[in-house]
mmCIF file of C-alpha atoms in Angstrom:
data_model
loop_
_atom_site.group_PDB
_atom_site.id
_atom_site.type_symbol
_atom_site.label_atom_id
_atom_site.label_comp_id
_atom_site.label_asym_id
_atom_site.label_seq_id
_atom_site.Cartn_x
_atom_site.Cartn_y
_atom_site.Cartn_z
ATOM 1 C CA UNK J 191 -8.269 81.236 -27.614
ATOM 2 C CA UNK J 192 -8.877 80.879 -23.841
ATOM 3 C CA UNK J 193 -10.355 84.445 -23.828
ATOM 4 C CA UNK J 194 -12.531 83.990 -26.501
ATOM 5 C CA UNK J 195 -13.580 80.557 -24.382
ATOM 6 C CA UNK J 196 -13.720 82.654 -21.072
ATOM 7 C CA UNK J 197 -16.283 85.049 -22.816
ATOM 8 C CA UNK J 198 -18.296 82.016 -24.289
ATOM 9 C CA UNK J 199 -18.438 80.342 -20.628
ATOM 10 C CA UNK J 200 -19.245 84.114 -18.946
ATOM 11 C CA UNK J 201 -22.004 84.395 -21.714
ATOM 12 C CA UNK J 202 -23.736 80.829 -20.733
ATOM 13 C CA UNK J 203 -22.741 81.345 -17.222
ATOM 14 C CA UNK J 204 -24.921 84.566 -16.995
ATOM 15 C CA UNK J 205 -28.087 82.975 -19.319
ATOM 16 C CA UNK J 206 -27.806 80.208 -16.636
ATOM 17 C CA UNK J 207 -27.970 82.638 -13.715
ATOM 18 C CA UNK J 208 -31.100 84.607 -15.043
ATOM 19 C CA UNK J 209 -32.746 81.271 -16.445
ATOM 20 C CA UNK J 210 -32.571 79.899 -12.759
ATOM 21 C CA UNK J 211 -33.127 82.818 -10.950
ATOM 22 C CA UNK J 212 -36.391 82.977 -13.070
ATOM 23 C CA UNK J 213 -37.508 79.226 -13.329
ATOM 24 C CA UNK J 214 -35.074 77.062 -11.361
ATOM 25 C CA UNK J 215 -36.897 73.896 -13.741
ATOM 26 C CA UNK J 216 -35.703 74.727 -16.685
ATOM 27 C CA UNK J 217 -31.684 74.330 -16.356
ATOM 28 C CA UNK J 218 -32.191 72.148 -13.566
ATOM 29 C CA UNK J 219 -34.345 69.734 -15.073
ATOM 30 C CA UNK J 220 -32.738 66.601 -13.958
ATOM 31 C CA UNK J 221 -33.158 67.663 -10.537
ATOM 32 C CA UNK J 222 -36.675 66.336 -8.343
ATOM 33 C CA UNK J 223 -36.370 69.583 -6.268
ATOM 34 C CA UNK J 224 -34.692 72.153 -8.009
ATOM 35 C CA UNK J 225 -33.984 75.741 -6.045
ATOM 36 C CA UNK J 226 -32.539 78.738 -6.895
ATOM 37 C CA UNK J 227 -29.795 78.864 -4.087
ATOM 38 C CA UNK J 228 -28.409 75.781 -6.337
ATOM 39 C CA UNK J 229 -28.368 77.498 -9.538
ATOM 40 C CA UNK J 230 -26.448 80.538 -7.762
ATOM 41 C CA UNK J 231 -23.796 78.239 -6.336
ATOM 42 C CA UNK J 232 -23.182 76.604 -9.748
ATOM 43 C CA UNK J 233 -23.099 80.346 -11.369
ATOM 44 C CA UNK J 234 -20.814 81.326 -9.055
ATOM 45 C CA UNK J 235 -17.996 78.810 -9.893
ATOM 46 C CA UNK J 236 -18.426 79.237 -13.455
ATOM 47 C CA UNK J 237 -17.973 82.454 -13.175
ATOM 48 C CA UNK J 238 -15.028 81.729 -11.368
ATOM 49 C CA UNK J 239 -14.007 79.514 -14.015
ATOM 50 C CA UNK J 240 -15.138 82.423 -16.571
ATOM 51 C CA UNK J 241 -12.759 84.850 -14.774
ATOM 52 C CA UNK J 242 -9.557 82.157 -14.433
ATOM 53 C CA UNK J 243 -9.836 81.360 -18.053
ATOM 54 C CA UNK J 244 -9.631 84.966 -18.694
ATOM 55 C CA UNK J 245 -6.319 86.019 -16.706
ATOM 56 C CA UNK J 246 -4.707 82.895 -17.795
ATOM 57 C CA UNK J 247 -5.481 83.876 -21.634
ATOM 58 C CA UNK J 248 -4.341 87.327 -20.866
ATOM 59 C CA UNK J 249 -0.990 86.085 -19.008
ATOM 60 C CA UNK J 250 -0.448 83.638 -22.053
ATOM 61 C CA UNK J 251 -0.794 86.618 -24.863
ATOM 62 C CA UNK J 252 1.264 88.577 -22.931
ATOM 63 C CA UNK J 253 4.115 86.285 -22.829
ATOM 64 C CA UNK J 254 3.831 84.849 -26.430
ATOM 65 C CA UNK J 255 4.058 88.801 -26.933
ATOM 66 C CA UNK J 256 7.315 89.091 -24.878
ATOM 67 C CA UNK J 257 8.509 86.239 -27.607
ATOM 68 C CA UNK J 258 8.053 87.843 -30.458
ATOM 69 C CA UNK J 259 9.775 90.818 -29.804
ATOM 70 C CA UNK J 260 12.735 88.923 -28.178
ATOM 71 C CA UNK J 261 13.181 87.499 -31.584
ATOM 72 C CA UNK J 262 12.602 90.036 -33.587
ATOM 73 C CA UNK J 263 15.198 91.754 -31.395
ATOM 74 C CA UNK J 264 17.660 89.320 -31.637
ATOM 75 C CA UNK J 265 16.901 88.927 -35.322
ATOM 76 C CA UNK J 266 17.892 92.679 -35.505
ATOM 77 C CA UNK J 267 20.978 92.921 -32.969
ATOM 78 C CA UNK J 268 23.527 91.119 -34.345
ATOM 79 C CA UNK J 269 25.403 89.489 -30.916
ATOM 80 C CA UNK J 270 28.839 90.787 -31.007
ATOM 81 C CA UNK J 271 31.307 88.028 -31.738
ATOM 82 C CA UNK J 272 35.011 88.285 -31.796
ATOM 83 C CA UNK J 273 36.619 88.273 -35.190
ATOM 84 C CA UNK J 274 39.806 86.502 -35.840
ATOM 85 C CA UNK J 275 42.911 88.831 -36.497
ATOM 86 C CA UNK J 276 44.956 87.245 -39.073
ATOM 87 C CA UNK J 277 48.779 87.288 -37.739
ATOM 88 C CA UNK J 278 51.568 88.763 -39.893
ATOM 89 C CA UNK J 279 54.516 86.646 -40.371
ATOM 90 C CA UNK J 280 57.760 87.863 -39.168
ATOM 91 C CA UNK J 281 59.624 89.376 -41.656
ATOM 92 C CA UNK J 282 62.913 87.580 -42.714
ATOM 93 C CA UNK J 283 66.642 90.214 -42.248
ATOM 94 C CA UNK J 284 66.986 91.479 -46.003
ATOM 95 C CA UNK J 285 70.430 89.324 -46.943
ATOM 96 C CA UNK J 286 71.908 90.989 -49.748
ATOM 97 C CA UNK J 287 71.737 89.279 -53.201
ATOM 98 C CA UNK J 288 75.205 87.917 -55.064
#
């Protein structure tokens, strides 16, 4: 999920970058004197935030990865418990029968 998010953000981050570069109005509308230097400090952190999403969505599927196959190993290997050895009683001297 947070790659597919890190794609979505590099995606708007780069329409954002050409948009500005182009006419800095347009994204920056709210802005009385809008100039491109802004618009390529505010691409530059979401890129940042683009690229941090992304390792942190790799890291993530790599370790619910590292899960699954701890289970499924465990699930496999049965762990190697001792088993009770039942004693034999002592056998009673053989006393003749009258």
């Amino acid at each position: 999920m947070l790659i597919t998010a890190a794609f979505h953000t590099g995606i708007w981050t780069l329409l954002f970058l050409i948009v500005g570069m182009i006419k800095p109005k347009w994204p920056l509308f709210f802005l009385k004197k809008p100039d491109r230097f802004l618009v390529l400090i505010i691409s530059t952190v979401l890129f940042m935030v683009s690229a941090t999403l992304y390792g942190e969505g790799n890291r993530q599927r790599a370790e619910e990865e590292k899960a699954s196959k701890e289970t499924v190993s465990k699930i496999m290997d049965p762990s190697s418990a001792p088993v009770p050895v039942p004693e034999v009683p002592a056998s009673k001297p053989n006393s003749p029968k009258n």
